[in-house]
N, CA and C of each residue as an Amber inpcrd file, in Angstrom:
protein
   501
  97.7240000 117.0830000 155.9120000  97.4610000 116.8010000 154.5800000
  96.8560000 118.1330000 153.8470000  97.1440000 119.1210000 154.5300000
  96.7550000 120.6100000 153.7390000  98.4350000 120.8720000 153.0520000
  99.0860000 120.7390000 154.1420000 100.5320000 120.8960000 153.5960000
 100.9290000 120.1940000 152.0490000 100.5760000 119.0000000 152.2730000
 100.7230000 117.8840000 151.0540000  99.9970000 118.7990000 149.9240000
  99.0500000 119.1190000 150.0860000  98.2120000 119.7570000 148.8110000
  98.7200000 120.9880000 148.5590000  99.0620000 121.8090000 149.3970000
  99.9020000 122.7630000 148.9770000 101.4200000 122.7080000 148.2830000
 102.1570000 121.5430000 149.0740000 103.3410000 121.1110000 148.1400000
 103.0720000 120.7530000 146.4620000 101.8760000 119.9300000 146.7010000
 101.3080000 119.5250000 145.3650000 101.1770000 120.9880000 144.0040000
 100.4990000 121.7260000 144.5450000  99.9830000 122.8700000 143.8920000
 101.1360000 123.5510000 143.6510000 102.2880000 123.7040000 144.4910000
 103.4130000 124.7030000 144.1900000 104.1990000 123.9200000 143.2010000
 104.3590000 122.5350000 143.0980000 105.0700000 121.6410000 142.2870000
 104.3180000 121.9570000 140.5770000 103.2920000 121.7770000 140.7250000
 102.0350000 122.3120000 139.2480000 102.8140000 123.3410000 138.8720000
 102.5360000 124.5520000 139.5900000 102.6840000 126.2100000 139.1980000
 104.2630000 126.3220000 139.3200000 104.8970000 125.7530000 139.9780000
 106.5010000 126.1530000 139.4890000 107.3380000 125.7680000 138.0040000
 107.6060000 126.8500000 137.4490000 107.8980000 126.8700000 135.9800000
 108.9800000 126.1050000 136.0840000 109.9870000 126.0720000 136.9480000
 111.5720000 125.4080000 136.9410000 111.2380000 123.9250000 136.8720000
 110.2310000 123.1830000 137.3760000 109.9480000 121.9370000 137.2530000
 109.3040000 121.4490000 135.6370000 110.1690000 120.8160000 135.0200000
 110.2220000 120.6210000 133.4330000 108.7150000 119.5390000 133.4140000
 107.9560000 119.8510000 132.4740000 106.7220000 119.3750000 132.3960000
 107.0090000 117.9760000 131.2780000 106.4910000 116.6680000 131.2520000
 106.9440000 115.6890000 130.4630000 106.8330000 116.1330000 129.0040000
 107.6060000 115.1840000 128.3250000 107.6210000 115.8530000 126.8090000
 106.3550000 115.2890000 126.1770000 106.1900000 116.2750000 125.0640000
 104.8040000 115.7530000 124.3560000 104.9550000 115.0210000 123.3410000
 104.0990000 114.1600000 123.2310000 104.1920000 112.8550000 122.3080000
 104.4580000 113.2390000 121.0090000 105.3290000 112.5780000 120.1950000
 105.6240000 112.5730000 119.0460000 104.5400000 112.6850000 118.3150000
 104.5320000 113.8180000 117.1310000 103.4400000 114.0810000 116.4300000
 103.6980000 113.0760000 115.0080000 102.5230000 112.6640000 114.1760000
 102.5890000 111.9670000 112.9830000 103.2740000 112.9100000 112.2480000
 104.3250000 112.1770000 111.1540000 104.8300000 113.0110000 110.2780000
 103.6340000 112.8060000 108.7330000 103.4930000 113.6940000 107.9950000
 102.6110000 113.5340000 107.0500000 102.9860000 112.9840000 105.9270000
 102.5500000 111.8230000 105.5390000 103.2190000 111.3370000 104.0970000
 102.2870000 111.5180000 103.1100000 103.1820000 111.7910000 101.8000000
 102.4940000 112.0380000 100.4610000 101.5990000 110.5300000 100.5180000
 100.2550000 110.4880000  99.4460000  99.7900000 109.3400000  98.9990000
 100.5900000 108.6930000  98.1630000 100.1680000 107.4870000  97.9040000
 101.0000000 106.6620000  96.8090000 100.6410000 107.2030000  95.5780000
 101.8440000 107.1230000  94.5080000 101.6360000 107.9090000  93.3160000
 100.5170000 106.7540000  92.3770000 100.6860000 105.4270000  92.8570000
  99.7500000 104.6500000  92.1030000  98.5810000 104.0060000  93.3100000
  97.4970000 104.1760000  93.0670000  96.4930000 103.9180000  93.9490000
  96.4730000 102.5810000  94.2240000  96.0240000 102.5820000  95.9600000
  95.7530000 101.1870000  96.1820000  94.9150000 100.3430000  95.7340000
  94.9070000  99.0420000  95.6830000  93.9220000  98.2830000  95.2780000
  92.3930000  98.8920000  95.5470000  92.3700000  98.8340000  96.8410000
  90.8310000  99.4710000  97.3970000  90.3100000 100.3110000  97.0400000
  91.3210000 101.5650000  96.7960000  91.1770000 102.9560000  96.3240000
  90.6460000 102.4650000  94.5840000  91.5390000 101.8550000  94.0740000
  91.2110000 101.8370000  92.4860000  89.6820000 100.8390000  92.1760000
  89.5720000  99.9960000  93.0710000  88.0470000  99.4440000  93.0450000
  86.9400000 100.3920000  93.4620000  87.0020000 100.8820000  94.5580000
  86.0600000 101.9280000  95.0320000  85.7880000 102.9960000  93.8150000
  86.9460000 103.8170000  93.2360000  87.0500000 104.6970000  92.2490000
  86.0410000 104.1920000  91.0610000  86.2840000 102.8050000  90.8110000
  85.5480000 102.3850000  89.7340000  83.9830000 102.1720000  89.9900000
  83.6150000 101.6870000  91.0740000  82.4310000 101.6580000  91.8180000
  81.5460000 102.7860000  91.8980000  82.2710000 103.7950000  92.6160000
  81.5690000 104.9780000  92.7580000  81.4790000 105.7180000  91.8040000
  82.3780000 105.8070000  90.9180000  82.6200000 106.8810000  89.6350000
  81.7000000 106.1950000  88.7540000  81.4930000 105.0600000  88.2500000
  80.6450000 104.4220000  87.4200000  78.9600000 104.8050000  87.9230000
  78.5300000 104.6090000  88.8500000  77.1120000 105.0750000  89.8950000
  77.0140000 106.3920000  89.5860000  77.9570000 107.4760000  89.2410000
  77.6940000 108.9020000  88.8470000  77.4320000 109.1930000  87.5050000
  78.3740000 108.1140000  86.5920000  78.0940000 108.4910000  85.1790000
  76.8900000 108.4570000  84.8400000  76.4780000 109.4390000  83.9300000
  74.9550000 109.6570000  83.6400000  74.0190000 110.7120000  84.2060000
  74.7490000 110.8770000  85.4370000  73.5080000 111.7360000  86.0130000
  74.0500000 112.9790000  85.7540000  73.0480000 113.8930000  85.7950000
  73.0260000 115.2710000  85.4640000  73.9350000 116.0550000  86.3610000
  74.7420000 117.0120000  86.0810000  75.5530000 118.1320000  87.1730000
  74.4610000 118.9860000  87.4880000  74.2310000 119.5930000  88.4740000
  73.3980000 120.8500000  88.8590000  74.4850000 121.8990000  89.1940000
  74.3290000 123.0790000  88.6960000  75.1660000 124.2670000  89.1700000
  75.0550000 125.1540000  88.0170000  75.7620000 126.0940000  87.9020000
  76.0450000 126.7810000  86.7810000  76.6090000 126.5300000  85.6360000
  77.3900000 125.2710000  85.4700000  78.0160000 124.7720000  84.4260000
  77.4100000 123.9600000  83.5010000  77.1970000 124.2700000  82.2720000
  76.2940000 123.7810000  81.4450000  77.0070000 122.4600000  80.9640000
  78.3220000 122.1850000  80.5850000  78.8160000 121.3790000  80.2500000
  80.0550000 121.0330000  81.5120000  79.7320000 120.4910000  82.4680000
  80.6240000 120.2980000  83.6510000  81.1770000 118.8140000  83.4730000
  82.3030000 118.8410000  84.0760000  82.8070000 117.5170000  84.2790000
  82.6020000 117.4040000  85.8030000  82.5820000 115.9690000  86.4020000
  81.9460000 115.8850000  87.6760000  83.4600000 115.2000000  88.3050000
  83.7270000 115.6780000  89.4770000  84.6590000 115.3420000  90.2040000
  84.4670000 114.7770000  91.5520000  85.1700000 113.5120000  92.0150000
  84.7600000 112.7080000  93.2410000  86.4410000 112.8950000  93.8890000
  86.6490000 113.4650000  95.3830000  87.7530000 113.3350000  95.7260000
  87.8110000 112.3070000  96.7130000  88.6040000 111.4310000  96.6390000
  88.7920000 110.0780000  97.3890000  89.5870000 109.9390000  98.5030000
  89.1960000 109.8160000  99.6810000  90.2650000 109.7540000 100.9600000
  90.0340000 108.4860000 101.6220000  90.2520000 108.6140000 102.9810000
  89.8250000 107.4810000 103.7890000  88.9800000 107.8170000 105.1590000
  88.0200000 106.9590000 105.5510000  87.4450000 107.3490000 106.7460000
  88.3300000 106.9450000 107.7650000  87.5610000 107.2870000 109.3090000
  88.3670000 107.0650000 110.6060000  88.7110000 105.6710000 110.5850000
  87.8270000 104.7250000 110.1500000  88.2050000 103.2100000 110.1210000
  89.5460000 102.6450000 108.8920000  89.5210000 103.9310000 108.1920000
  90.5200000 103.6380000 106.9700000  90.0680000 102.7500000 105.5330000
  88.5270000 102.8320000 105.5330000  87.7340000 102.4720000 104.5370000
  87.7680000 104.0370000 103.3880000  87.9870000 103.6330000 102.1050000
  87.7670000 104.4030000 101.1530000  86.3360000 105.0820000 101.1140000
  86.4360000 106.5000000 100.7220000  85.2860000 107.2420000 101.0740000
  85.3100000 108.3740000  99.9800000  84.1040000 108.6150000  99.6130000
  84.1070000 110.2850000  98.6420000  84.2720000 111.1580000  99.7430000
  85.3070000 111.8000000  99.7460000  85.3600000 113.1480000 100.4020000
  84.8690000 114.4920000 100.0880000  84.5170000 114.6070000  98.5820000
  83.9670000 115.5270000  98.2490000  83.3490000 115.2650000  96.6740000
  82.3010000 115.8050000  96.2370000  81.8890000 115.6030000  95.0270000
  81.4250000 116.9460000  94.2300000  81.9970000 117.3160000  93.3180000
  81.3840000 118.2330000  92.7350000  81.4860000 118.3350000  91.3470000
  80.8230000 119.7350000  90.4300000  81.1520000 119.9470000  89.1630000
  82.3100000 120.9930000  88.9160000  82.7710000 120.6250000  87.4950000
  84.1790000 121.7730000  87.5320000  83.7940000 121.5390000  85.9970000
  84.2320000 122.9830000  85.4790000  84.0780000 123.3200000  84.0610000
  85.0780000 122.3680000  83.2480000  84.3720000 121.7620000  82.1380000
  85.1850000 120.8800000  81.4090000  86.5570000 121.2890000  80.7490000
  86.4640000 122.3740000  80.6770000  87.9520000 123.0920000  79.7560000
  88.5450000 123.8200000  80.6650000  88.7950000 123.7580000  81.9890000
  89.8080000 123.8690000  82.8340000  90.3160000 122.7050000  83.2280000
  92.0300000 123.5100000  83.4980000  92.7060000 122.1330000  84.0780000
  92.0950000 122.0220000  85.8510000  92.3610000 121.0230000  86.4110000
  92.1290000 120.8850000  87.8980000  93.2510000 121.4150000  88.7140000
  92.7740000 121.7600000  89.6720000  93.5070000 122.4230000  90.8810000
  94.1930000 121.6020000  91.5350000  95.1460000 121.7240000  92.5290000
  95.7330000 120.7400000  93.4710000  94.7820000 120.6970000  94.0920000
  94.5870000 119.2720000  94.6550000  93.4920000 118.5010000  95.8230000
  93.7230000 119.1410000  96.8000000  92.8290000 119.4310000  97.8820000
  93.1180000 119.4620000  99.4530000  93.9630000 118.2800000 100.1330000
  94.3990000 118.7500000 101.1340000  95.3770000 117.7600000 101.7900000
  94.4830000 116.4140000 101.9680000  94.8260000 115.4030000 102.3700000
  94.3160000 113.9130000 102.7300000  93.6000000 113.1370000 101.4640000
  93.5190000 114.1310000 100.3360000  93.0040000 113.2370000  98.9990000
  94.0980000 112.2010000  98.5440000  93.3510000 111.1660000  98.4670000
  94.3820000 109.8260000  98.0710000  94.1130000 109.8560000  96.6170000
  93.2610000 110.2780000  95.7870000  92.8190000 110.0240000  94.4330000
  91.6570000 110.8290000  93.8210000  91.5580000 111.3800000  92.5840000
  90.6880000 112.1870000  92.1970000  90.0150000 111.1300000  91.0070000
  88.6100000 111.4080000  90.8650000  87.8840000 110.4100000  89.9990000
  87.4400000 111.7900000  89.3370000  87.4670000 111.9640000  87.7980000
  86.8570000 113.0820000  86.7870000  86.2400000 112.2030000  85.8330000
  85.1650000 112.5190000  85.6290000  83.9740000 111.9970000  84.8340000
  84.0260000 113.1520000  83.5900000  84.3590000 112.7480000  82.1250000
  84.1420000 113.4040000  81.2060000  82.8790000 113.1930000  80.5500000
  82.0280000 114.3150000  80.1010000  80.7180000 114.2690000  79.4760000
  80.9460000 113.4870000  78.0500000  82.1070000 114.1590000  77.4610000
  82.1580000 114.0050000  76.1300000  83.9570000 113.6350000  75.6240000
  84.0970000 112.8690000  74.7400000  85.5360000 112.7310000  74.6240000
  86.2020000 113.9660000  73.8960000  87.3320000 114.4760000  74.4080000
  88.0080000 115.5240000  73.6850000  89.4160000 115.0570000  72.9960000
  89.5130000 113.9070000  72.8580000  90.8020000 113.3330000  72.2210000
  90.2580000 112.5390000  70.9810000  91.0280000 112.3680000  70.3840000
  91.0610000 111.6220000  68.7270000  90.8390000 110.1620000  69.1950000
  91.3390000 109.6250000  69.9980000  91.4140000 108.2600000  70.4610000
  91.0030000 108.6330000  71.9620000  90.0070000 107.9430000  72.1330000
  89.5060000 107.9900000  73.8670000  90.3970000 107.9630000  74.7880000
  90.3510000 108.7650000  75.5730000  91.3880000 108.2190000  76.7240000
  91.7050000 109.5440000  77.6680000  92.6270000 109.8370000  78.4100000
  92.8540000 110.5430000  79.3160000  93.4000000 112.2850000  78.4420000
  92.7890000 113.1170000  78.9770000  93.5150000 114.3050000  77.9360000
  94.5000000 114.8230000  78.3360000  95.2290000 115.9270000  77.6980000
  96.5430000 116.5500000  78.3090000  96.1520000 117.4370000  79.4170000
  95.2440000 117.8740000  79.8710000  95.0490000 118.4740000  81.1580000
  94.8500000 117.1610000  82.1900000  94.5650000 116.1110000  81.9330000
  94.3980000 115.1080000  82.8990000  95.9290000 114.7400000  83.2890000
  96.7800000 114.4180000  82.3480000  98.1150000 114.0870000  82.1840000
  99.1250000 114.9650000  82.9740000  98.6640000 116.2830000  82.6490000
  99.5060000 117.3110000  83.5310000  98.9540000 117.4430000  84.8020000
  97.7320000 116.9850000  85.4200000  97.5620000 117.2850000  86.6370000
  98.1030000 116.1230000  87.4180000  98.5040000 115.0070000  86.8770000
  99.1610000 113.9040000  87.4960000 100.4510000 114.2470000  87.3890000
 101.1920000 114.9290000  86.3130000 102.5580000 115.1810000  86.4450000
 102.8100000 116.3930000  87.7570000 102.0470000 117.2680000  87.7100000
 102.3500000 118.4200000  88.9710000 101.7880000 117.7560000  90.0310000
 100.9480000 116.9770000  90.4520000 100.4180000 116.8210000  91.8130000
 100.7610000 115.2540000  92.2380000 101.4100000 114.3490000  91.4480000
 102.0240000 112.7810000  91.5480000 100.8370000 112.1550000  92.4320000
  99.5520000 112.6300000  92.0310000  98.5560000 111.8170000  92.7450000
  97.6600000 111.0630000  91.5860000  97.0400000 109.7860000  91.9150000
  96.1740000 108.9810000  90.8730000  95.0480000 109.7310000  90.7300000
  94.9720000 109.5570000  89.1560000  93.6220000 110.2810000  88.5320000
  93.0090000 108.9910000  87.9370000  91.3310000 109.1110000  88.1400000
  90.7210000 108.0530000  87.5170000  89.7780000 108.8280000  86.4470000
  89.9470000 108.6990000  85.2130000  89.3800000 109.2070000  84.2220000
  88.1430000 108.2500000  83.8540000  87.1230000 108.8490000  83.7190000
  85.7570000 107.8990000  83.2400000  84.8820000 108.5330000  82.2460000
  84.7950000 108.2770000  81.2280000  84.0380000 108.4460000  79.9830000
  82.3840000 108.1850000  79.7830000  81.9990000 109.5170000  80.3130000
  80.4400000 109.3810000  80.1970000  79.6710000 109.2040000  78.7920000
  80.4020000 109.6140000  77.7900000  80.0110000 109.1940000  76.4280000
  79.5910000 108.2460000  75.8960000  80.0210000 106.9180000  76.3440000
  79.8660000 105.5730000  75.9850000  79.1080000 104.8400000  77.0320000
  78.2470000 103.6210000  77.0390000  77.8350000 102.6230000  78.0620000
  78.3740000 101.2600000  77.6620000  78.5190000 100.4150000  78.1440000
  79.3340000 100.8300000  79.8690000  80.5790000 102.0720000  79.8150000
  80.4400000 102.8500000  80.6120000  81.6020000 104.0840000  80.6960000
  83.2490000 103.5050000  80.5230000  83.6360000 103.7750000  79.9850000
  85.1370000 103.4650000  79.7970000  85.8920000 103.9640000  81.1940000
  87.1490000 103.3280000  81.4200000  87.6350000 104.0820000  82.7660000
  89.1900000 103.6600000  82.2580000  90.1200000 104.9680000  83.0400000
  91.6910000 104.7880000  82.6830000  92.0580000 105.3700000  84.1780000
  93.2580000 104.6580000  84.4350000  93.9220000 105.1320000  85.8750000
  95.0570000 105.8500000  85.0630000  95.1640000 107.1430000  85.8150000
  96.4590000 107.8810000  85.2720000  97.4820000 108.0550000  86.4320000
  98.5590000 107.6440000  86.3930000  99.4750000 107.7460000  87.6890000
 101.0370000 108.0850000  87.2150000 101.6730000 108.2160000  88.1380000
 102.8950000 108.7400000  88.1140000 104.1080000 107.3820000  88.2410000
 104.4820000 106.8780000  87.2900000 104.8830000 105.5390000  87.4110000
 106.2790000 105.7040000  86.6420000 107.6970000 105.2200000  87.3960000
 108.7590000 105.5140000  86.7110000 109.1100000 106.7300000  86.6330000
 108.9530000 107.9220000  87.1780000 109.1730000 109.1160000  87.0320000
 108.4880000 109.8310000  85.3940000 107.7160000 109.3670000  85.1440000
 106.7090000 109.7160000  83.9190000 105.4090000 109.6270000  84.2710000
 104.5740000 110.1100000  83.7940000 102.7980000 109.9260000  83.6630000
 102.4080000 108.8390000  82.6660000 101.6730000 108.0000000  83.2030000
 101.3130000 106.6830000  82.3530000 100.0590000 106.4480000  82.7340000
  99.2150000 105.7570000  81.9060000  97.6540000 105.4870000  81.9740000
  97.3000000 104.0870000  81.8140000  96.4920000 103.5060000  82.2340000
  96.0170000 102.0960000  81.7170000  94.5270000 102.0990000  81.8560000
  94.0060000 101.2180000  80.9840000  92.7540000 100.7550000  81.2520000
  92.0910000 100.3370000  82.2320000  91.0850000 100.7060000  82.7700000
  90.2150000  99.4050000  83.9020000  89.1940000  99.0580000  83.0650000
  89.0910000  97.3320000  83.0600000  87.8510000  97.2380000  82.3700000
  86.5810000  97.5320000  83.0120000  85.5600000  96.7990000  82.7420000
  84.3050000  96.5490000  83.5570000  84.3600000  95.9730000  84.4640000
  85.0850000  94.9910000  84.5860000  84.6470000  94.2880000  85.8530000
  86.1770000  94.2610000  86.5420000  86.8960000  95.2730000  86.6010000
  88.1840000  95.5430000  87.3950000  89.2810000  95.1520000  86.6550000
  89.4280000  94.5790000  85.3440000  90.5490000  94.1030000  84.8890000
  91.5560000  95.1160000  84.4700000  92.9100000  95.1510000  84.9150000
  93.6120000  96.1380000  84.3390000  94.6940000  95.7260000  83.1510000
  94.7780000  96.8160000  82.4210000  95.4390000  96.6840000  81.3280000
  96.8310000  97.1690000  81.2800000  97.9070000  97.1740000  80.5060000
  99.3140000  97.6030000  80.5700000  99.3450000  99.0850000  80.5260000
 100.3630000  99.3690000  81.2840000 100.5030000 100.7880000  81.4890000
 101.1210000 101.2790000  80.1390000 100.7810000 102.3860000  79.4740000
 100.9060000 103.0620000  78.2430000 101.4520000 104.6010000  78.7000000
 102.1510000 105.0400000  77.3820000 102.5090000 106.2890000  77.7180000
 102.0150000 107.3520000  77.2100000
């Protein structure tokens, strides 16, 4: 019996015996350029709940940002919520972010909609961006996405109806 234990210990300690191969690691996949339906619906609900609430922190006129991801069970969640200076371009989001919701306090364009910075963010990151205007009630919402090798946006209605893609 002791000999058997010594033999087993020698096998474990012997570097000449190959160890079993490690399981294959999952390859990281990029998030889709157009948000999944559940992410779009979650962005509409979570984003419009935040519309009109004050932003705490050092920025007097801050945009609100919600970074959306999925929890361990695959459900959409707000992975991070923060205030961001309104006149700054958004940096690349951290890994695992599936979409970003940006709430603008006031309209910076002649025709309400996504700003040039919003369009540039999507072009650089190929990540869906939801823009919500806090200047009106009900708060208007647009989805900005990378579609057919170009940045396009569309209106998302108050009850989730989706408009046509625009350039």
